[in-house]
Short mmCIF file of C-alpha atoms in Angstrom, two decimals:
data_model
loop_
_atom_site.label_atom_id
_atom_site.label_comp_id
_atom_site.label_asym_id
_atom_site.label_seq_id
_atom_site.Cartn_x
_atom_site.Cartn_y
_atom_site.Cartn_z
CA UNK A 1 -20.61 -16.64 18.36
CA UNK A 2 -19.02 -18.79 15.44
CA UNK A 3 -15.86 -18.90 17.06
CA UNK A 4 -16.51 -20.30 20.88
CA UNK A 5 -14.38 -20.05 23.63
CA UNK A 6 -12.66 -23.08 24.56
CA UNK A 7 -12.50 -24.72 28.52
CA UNK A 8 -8.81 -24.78 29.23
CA UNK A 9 -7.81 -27.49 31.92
CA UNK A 10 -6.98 -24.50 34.40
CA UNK A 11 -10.47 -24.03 34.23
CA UNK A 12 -10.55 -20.70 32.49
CA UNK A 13 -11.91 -20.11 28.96
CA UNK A 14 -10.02 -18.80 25.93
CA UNK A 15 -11.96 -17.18 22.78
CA UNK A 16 -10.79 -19.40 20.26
CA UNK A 17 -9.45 -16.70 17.79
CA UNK A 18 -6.86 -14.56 18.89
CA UNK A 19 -4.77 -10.72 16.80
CA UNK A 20 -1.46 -11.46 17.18
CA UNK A 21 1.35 -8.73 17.24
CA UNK A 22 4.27 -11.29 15.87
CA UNK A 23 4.62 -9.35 12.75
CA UNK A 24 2.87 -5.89 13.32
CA UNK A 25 6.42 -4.03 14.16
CA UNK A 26 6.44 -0.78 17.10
CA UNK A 27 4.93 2.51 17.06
CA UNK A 28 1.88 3.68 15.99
CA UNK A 29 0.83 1.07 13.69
CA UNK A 30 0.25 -2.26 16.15
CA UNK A 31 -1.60 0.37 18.53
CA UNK A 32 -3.82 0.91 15.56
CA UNK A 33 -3.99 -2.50 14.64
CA UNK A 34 -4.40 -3.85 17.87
CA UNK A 35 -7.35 -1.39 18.71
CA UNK A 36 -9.04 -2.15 14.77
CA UNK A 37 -8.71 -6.14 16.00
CA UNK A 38 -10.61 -5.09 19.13
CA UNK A 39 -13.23 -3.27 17.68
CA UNK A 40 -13.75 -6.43 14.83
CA UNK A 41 -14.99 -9.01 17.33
CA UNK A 42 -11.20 -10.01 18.73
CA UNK A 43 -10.73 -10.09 22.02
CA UNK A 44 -8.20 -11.86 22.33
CA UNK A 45 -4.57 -10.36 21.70
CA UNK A 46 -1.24 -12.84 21.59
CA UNK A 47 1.64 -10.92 21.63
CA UNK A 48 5.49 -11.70 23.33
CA UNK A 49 8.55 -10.36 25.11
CA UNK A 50 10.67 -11.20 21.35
CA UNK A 51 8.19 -9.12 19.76
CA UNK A 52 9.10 -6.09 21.35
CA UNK A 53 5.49 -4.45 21.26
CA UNK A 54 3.67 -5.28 24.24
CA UNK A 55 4.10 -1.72 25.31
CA UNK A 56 1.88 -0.41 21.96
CA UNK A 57 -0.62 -3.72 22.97
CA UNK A 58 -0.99 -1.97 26.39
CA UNK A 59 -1.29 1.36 24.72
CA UNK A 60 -4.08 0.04 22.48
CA UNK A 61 -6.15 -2.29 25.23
CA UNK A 62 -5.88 1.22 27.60
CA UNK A 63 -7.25 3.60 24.62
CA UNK A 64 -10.22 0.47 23.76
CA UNK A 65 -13.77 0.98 25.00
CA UNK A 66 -13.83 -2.99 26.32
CA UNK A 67 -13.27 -3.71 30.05
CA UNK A 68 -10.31 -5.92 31.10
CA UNK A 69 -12.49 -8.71 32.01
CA UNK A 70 -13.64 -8.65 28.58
CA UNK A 71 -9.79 -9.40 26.37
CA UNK A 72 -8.09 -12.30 26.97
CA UNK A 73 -4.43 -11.00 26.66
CA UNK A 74 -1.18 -13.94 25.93
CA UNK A 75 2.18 -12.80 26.64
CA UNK A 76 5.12 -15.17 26.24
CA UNK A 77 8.88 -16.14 27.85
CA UNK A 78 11.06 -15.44 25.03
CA UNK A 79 14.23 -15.05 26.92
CA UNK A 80 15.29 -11.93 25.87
CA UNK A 81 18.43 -9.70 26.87
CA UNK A 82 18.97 -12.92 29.10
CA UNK A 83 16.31 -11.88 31.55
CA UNK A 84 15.02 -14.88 33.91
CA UNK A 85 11.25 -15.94 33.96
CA UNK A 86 10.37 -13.95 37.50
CA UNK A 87 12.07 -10.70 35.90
CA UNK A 88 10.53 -11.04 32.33
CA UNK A 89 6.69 -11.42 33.68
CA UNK A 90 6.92 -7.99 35.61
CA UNK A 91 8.90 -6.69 32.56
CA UNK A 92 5.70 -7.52 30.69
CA UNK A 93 3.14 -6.61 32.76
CA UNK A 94 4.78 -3.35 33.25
CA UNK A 95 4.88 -3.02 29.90
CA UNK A 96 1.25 -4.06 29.07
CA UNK A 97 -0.23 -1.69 31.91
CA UNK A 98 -1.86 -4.78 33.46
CA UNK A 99 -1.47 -6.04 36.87
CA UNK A 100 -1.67 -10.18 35.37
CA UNK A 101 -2.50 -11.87 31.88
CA UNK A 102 -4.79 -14.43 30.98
CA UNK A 103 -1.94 -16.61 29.57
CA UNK A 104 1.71 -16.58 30.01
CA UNK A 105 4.10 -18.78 27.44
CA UNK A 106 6.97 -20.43 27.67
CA UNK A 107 8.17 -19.25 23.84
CA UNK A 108 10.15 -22.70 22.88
CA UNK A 109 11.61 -25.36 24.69
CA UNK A 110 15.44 -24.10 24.34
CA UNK A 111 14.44 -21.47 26.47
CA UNK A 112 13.73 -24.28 29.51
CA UNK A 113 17.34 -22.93 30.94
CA UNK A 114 19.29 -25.04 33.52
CA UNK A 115 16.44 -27.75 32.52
CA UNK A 116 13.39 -27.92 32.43
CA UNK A 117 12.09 -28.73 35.83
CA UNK A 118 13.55 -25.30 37.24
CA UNK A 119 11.78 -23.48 34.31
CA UNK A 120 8.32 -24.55 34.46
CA UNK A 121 8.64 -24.47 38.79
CA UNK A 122 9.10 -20.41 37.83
CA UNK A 123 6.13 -20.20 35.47
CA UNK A 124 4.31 -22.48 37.99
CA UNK A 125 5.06 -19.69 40.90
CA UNK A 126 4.05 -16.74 37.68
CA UNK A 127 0.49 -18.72 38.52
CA UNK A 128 0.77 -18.71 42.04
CA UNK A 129 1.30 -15.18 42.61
CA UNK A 130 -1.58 -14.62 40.63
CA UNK A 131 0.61 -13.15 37.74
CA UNK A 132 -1.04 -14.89 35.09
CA UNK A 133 -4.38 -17.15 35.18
CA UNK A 134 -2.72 -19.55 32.96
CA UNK A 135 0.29 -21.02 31.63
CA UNK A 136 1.98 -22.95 28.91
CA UNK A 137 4.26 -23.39 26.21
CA UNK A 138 4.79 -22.66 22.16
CA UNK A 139 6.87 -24.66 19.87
CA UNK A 140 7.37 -28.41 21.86
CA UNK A 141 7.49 -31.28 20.32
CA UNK A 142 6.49 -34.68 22.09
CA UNK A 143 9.33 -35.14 23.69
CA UNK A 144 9.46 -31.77 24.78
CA UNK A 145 6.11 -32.23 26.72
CA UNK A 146 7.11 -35.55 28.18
CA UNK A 147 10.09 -34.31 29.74
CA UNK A 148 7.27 -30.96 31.19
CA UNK A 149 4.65 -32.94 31.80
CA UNK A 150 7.17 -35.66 34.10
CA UNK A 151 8.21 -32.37 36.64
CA UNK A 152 4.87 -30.46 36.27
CA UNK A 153 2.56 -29.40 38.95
CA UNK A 154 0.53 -27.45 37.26
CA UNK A 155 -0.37 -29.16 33.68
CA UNK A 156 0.29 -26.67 30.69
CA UNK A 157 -2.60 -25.31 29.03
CA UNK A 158 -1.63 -24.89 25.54
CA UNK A 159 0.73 -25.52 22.76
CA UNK A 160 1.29 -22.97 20.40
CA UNK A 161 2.73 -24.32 17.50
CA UNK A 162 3.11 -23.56 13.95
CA UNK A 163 0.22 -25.46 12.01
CA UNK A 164 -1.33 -25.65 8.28
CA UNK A 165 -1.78 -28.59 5.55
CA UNK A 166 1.84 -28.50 4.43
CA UNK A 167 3.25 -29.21 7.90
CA UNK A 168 -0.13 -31.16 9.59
CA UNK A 169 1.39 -34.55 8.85
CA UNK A 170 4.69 -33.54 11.08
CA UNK A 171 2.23 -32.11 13.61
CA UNK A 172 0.11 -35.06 14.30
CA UNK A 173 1.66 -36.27 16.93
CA UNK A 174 1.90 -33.45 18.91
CA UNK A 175 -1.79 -33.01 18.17
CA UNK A 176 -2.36 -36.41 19.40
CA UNK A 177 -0.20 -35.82 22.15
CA UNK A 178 -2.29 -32.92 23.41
CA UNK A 179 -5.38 -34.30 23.15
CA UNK A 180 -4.80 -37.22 24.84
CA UNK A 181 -3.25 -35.13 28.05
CA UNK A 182 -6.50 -32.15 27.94
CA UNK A 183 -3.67 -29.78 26.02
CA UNK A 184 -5.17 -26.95 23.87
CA UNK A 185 -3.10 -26.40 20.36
CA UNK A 186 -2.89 -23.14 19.17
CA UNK A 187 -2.11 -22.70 15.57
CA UNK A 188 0.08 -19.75 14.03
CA UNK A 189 0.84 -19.20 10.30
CA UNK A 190 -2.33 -21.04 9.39
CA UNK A 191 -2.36 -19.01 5.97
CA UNK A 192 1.18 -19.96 4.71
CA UNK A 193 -0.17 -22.29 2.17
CA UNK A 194 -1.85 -19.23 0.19
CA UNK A 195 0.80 -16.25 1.60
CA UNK A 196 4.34 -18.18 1.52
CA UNK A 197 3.48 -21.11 -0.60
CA UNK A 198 1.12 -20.77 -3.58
CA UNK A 199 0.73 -22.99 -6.47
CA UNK A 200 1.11 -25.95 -4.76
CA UNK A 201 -1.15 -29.19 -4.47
CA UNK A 202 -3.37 -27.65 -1.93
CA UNK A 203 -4.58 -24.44 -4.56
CA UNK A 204 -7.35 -26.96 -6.76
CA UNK A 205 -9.25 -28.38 -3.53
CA UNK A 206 -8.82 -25.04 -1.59
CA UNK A 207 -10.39 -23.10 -4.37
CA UNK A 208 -13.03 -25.54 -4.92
CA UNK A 209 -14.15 -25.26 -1.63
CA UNK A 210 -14.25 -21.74 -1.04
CA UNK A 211 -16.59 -21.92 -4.47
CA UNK A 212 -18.93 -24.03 -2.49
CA UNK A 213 -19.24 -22.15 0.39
CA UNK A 214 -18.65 -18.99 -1.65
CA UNK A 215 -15.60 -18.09 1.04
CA UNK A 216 -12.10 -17.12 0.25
CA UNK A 217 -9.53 -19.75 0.56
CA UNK A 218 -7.87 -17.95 4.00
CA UNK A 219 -11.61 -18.75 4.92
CA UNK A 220 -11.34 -22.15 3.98
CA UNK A 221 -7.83 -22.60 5.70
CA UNK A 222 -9.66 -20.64 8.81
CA UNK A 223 -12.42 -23.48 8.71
CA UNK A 224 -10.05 -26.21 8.13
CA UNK A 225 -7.76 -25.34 11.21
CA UNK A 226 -10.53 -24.85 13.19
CA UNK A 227 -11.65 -28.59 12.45
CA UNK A 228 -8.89 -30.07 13.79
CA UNK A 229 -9.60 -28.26 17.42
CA UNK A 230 -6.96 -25.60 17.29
CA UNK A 231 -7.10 -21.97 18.37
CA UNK A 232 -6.32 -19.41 15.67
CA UNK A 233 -3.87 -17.00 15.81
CA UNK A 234 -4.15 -15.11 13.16
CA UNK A 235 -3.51 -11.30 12.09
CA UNK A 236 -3.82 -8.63 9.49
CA UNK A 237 -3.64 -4.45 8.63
CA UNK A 238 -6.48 -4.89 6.62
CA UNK A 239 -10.22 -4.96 8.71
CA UNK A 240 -11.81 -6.21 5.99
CA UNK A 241 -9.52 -9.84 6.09
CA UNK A 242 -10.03 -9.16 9.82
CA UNK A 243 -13.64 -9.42 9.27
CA UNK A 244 -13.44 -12.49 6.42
CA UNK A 245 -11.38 -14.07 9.61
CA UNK A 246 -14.01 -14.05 12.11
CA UNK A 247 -16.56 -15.09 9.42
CA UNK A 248 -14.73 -18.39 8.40
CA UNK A 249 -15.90 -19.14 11.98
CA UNK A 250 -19.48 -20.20 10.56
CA UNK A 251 -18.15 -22.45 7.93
CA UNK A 252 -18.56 -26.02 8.86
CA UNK A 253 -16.21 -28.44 6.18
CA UNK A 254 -17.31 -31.68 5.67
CA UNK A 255 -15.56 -34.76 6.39
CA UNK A 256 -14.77 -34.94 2.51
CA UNK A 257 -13.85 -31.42 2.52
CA UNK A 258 -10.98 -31.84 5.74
CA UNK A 259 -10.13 -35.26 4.05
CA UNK A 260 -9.09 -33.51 0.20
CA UNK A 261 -7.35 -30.82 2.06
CA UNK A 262 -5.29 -33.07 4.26
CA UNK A 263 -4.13 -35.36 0.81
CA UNK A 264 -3.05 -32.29 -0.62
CA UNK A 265 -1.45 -30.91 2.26
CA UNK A 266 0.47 -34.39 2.77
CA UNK A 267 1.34 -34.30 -0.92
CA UNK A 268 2.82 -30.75 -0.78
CA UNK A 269 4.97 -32.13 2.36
CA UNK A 270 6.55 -34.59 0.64
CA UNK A 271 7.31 -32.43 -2.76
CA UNK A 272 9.18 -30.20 0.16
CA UNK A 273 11.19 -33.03 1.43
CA UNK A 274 12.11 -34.45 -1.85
CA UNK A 275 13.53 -30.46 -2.79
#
C-alpha cells in the first residue's frame, strides 16, 4: 500500500488518505461519491456536523460491500444549532448509522465554549464511553494546543489544518509543534495552489516535476504533502482524479524536489502579503 496507515498516540492506526464530504453538498450525490471513494482504495471518510451530510456518509458506508472494521470514519464538533459536545456525538452517530467513530474533532478552537478545559473534559468522556476510539482537533494554532495540551488527559491525536506551499511557511510551527508532542497533522485543501491559485511561482517547479515522474501536478502536490508527514484529505466527483490521488502515493520527491517546491511556495506567500 503506497499510502500507509499511520500509529496515532491512542494507539490506533489511521490510513493516511482520507474522501472528505466538506464540499460534496446532500442528497444523492455524496452517497454516490462517498460509495465511488470506497470502492477506489479509500477507506477512510472525513466528514462533520457543519457539513450537514453525515446522514448520506451513513447511507453510503451501509449500501458499501466493506465491513465496519475495515473504514476509518472522522466526524467533527462543529457547534452547530448551539448543540453541546455530549448532544452533537449522538446527533452524529445517529446520523451516520454507527454505534462510535474512529475519530471525533473538535472543528476549531472558538468552538472550546466556556474554555477550553470544560471542552476537551467532554470529548475526553466521547472516548470514555467508547463513543469514538479517538479524538482531536482541526484548525489550532500553537497557542491553541498549549492552552489543550496544559488541561488534557487524554493527548489529542491530530490536527487538521489547512496545508499547501503557499501557506507551509505560516504552518511550520504548528507542524513543529505536533511533532515534537506525537501529534498527527492532517492536511485539507492541499490542491489550492493548482485549483484556487494558478499562475503563481509554484506552476514552473510543479510542472517540472510531474514531467519527471510523468505525474500530474495534484500528484506532485499529493507527494509533496505527504513528505512533510501529513495525512491527506482530499476529495473529488471524478474516479479517475480519485485514482491519480491514491497513485501519487508511490511517488517519492527528492530532497531537491521538496526543497524547489517549498522556495516557491514561500515566494508565492509573500507576493500574497505584499497584495
Amino acid at each position: 500500500m503506497p499510502w500507509e496507515p499511520i500509529k496515532l498516540n491512542s494507539g490506533h492506526y489511521m490510513p493516511s488518505i482520507a474522501f472528505g464530504t466538506w464540499k460534496t453538498g446532500n442528497g444523492q450525490g455524496p452517497v454516490d461519491q462517498v460509495k465511488q471513494a470506497l470502492g477506489n482504495g479509500y477507506n477512510h471518510i472525513d466528514t462533520a456536523q457543519a457539513y450537514k451530510n453525515e446522514e448520506e456518509t451513513g447511507i453510503a458506508l451501509k449500501e458499501t460491500e466493506l465491513s465496519r472494521s475495515d473504514v476509518f470514519v472522522t466526524t467533527k464538533y462543529s457547534g452547530t444549532n448551539g448543540l453541546d459536545i455530549p448532544t452533537s456525538i449522538k446527533n452524529s452517530l445517529n446520523n451516520l448509522g454507527l454505534s462510535d467513530v474512529d475519530l471525533y474533532l473538535v472543528h476549531a478552537p472558538r468552538l472550546a465554549v466556556p474554555d477550553m478545559p470544560t471542552c476537551w473534559a467532554q470529548m475526553e468522556k466521547v472516548q470514555d464511553d467508547g463513543l469514538a476510539k479517538s479524538i482531536g482537533v482541526s484548525n489550532f494554532g500553537v497557542k491553541d494546543m498549549e492552552a489543550l495540551i496544559a488541561c488534557a488527559r487524554i493527548k489529542p491525536t491530530v490536527n487538521q489544518i489547512l496545508l499547501h506551499p503557499y501557506v507551509y511557511q505560516q504552518q511550520k510551527p504548528i507542524l513543529e509543534y505536533a511533532a515534537k508532542n506525537g501529534i498527527v497533522i492532517e492536511a485539507y485543501s492541499a490542491l489550492i495552489p493548482i485549483t484556487k491559485s494558478p499562475g503563481g511561482p509554484l506552476d514552473k517547479p510543479l510542472n517540472e516535476i510531474a514531467a519527471k515522474f510523468g505525474a500530474t501536478t495534484e500528484q506532485i502536490l499529493m507527494a509533496w504533502t505527504k513528505a512533510k508527514g501529513a495525512v491527506v484529505v482530499t476529495s473529488s466527483s471524478k474516479r479517475t482524479r480519485l485514482q491519480g490521488y491514491i497513485a501519487a502515493g508511490d511517488i517519492t520527491l527528492s530532497p531537491e524536489d521538496i526543497a524547489a517546491i517549498d522556495a516557491a511556495g514561500a515566494l508565492g506567500e509573500e507576493k500574497e502579503k505584499e497584495t
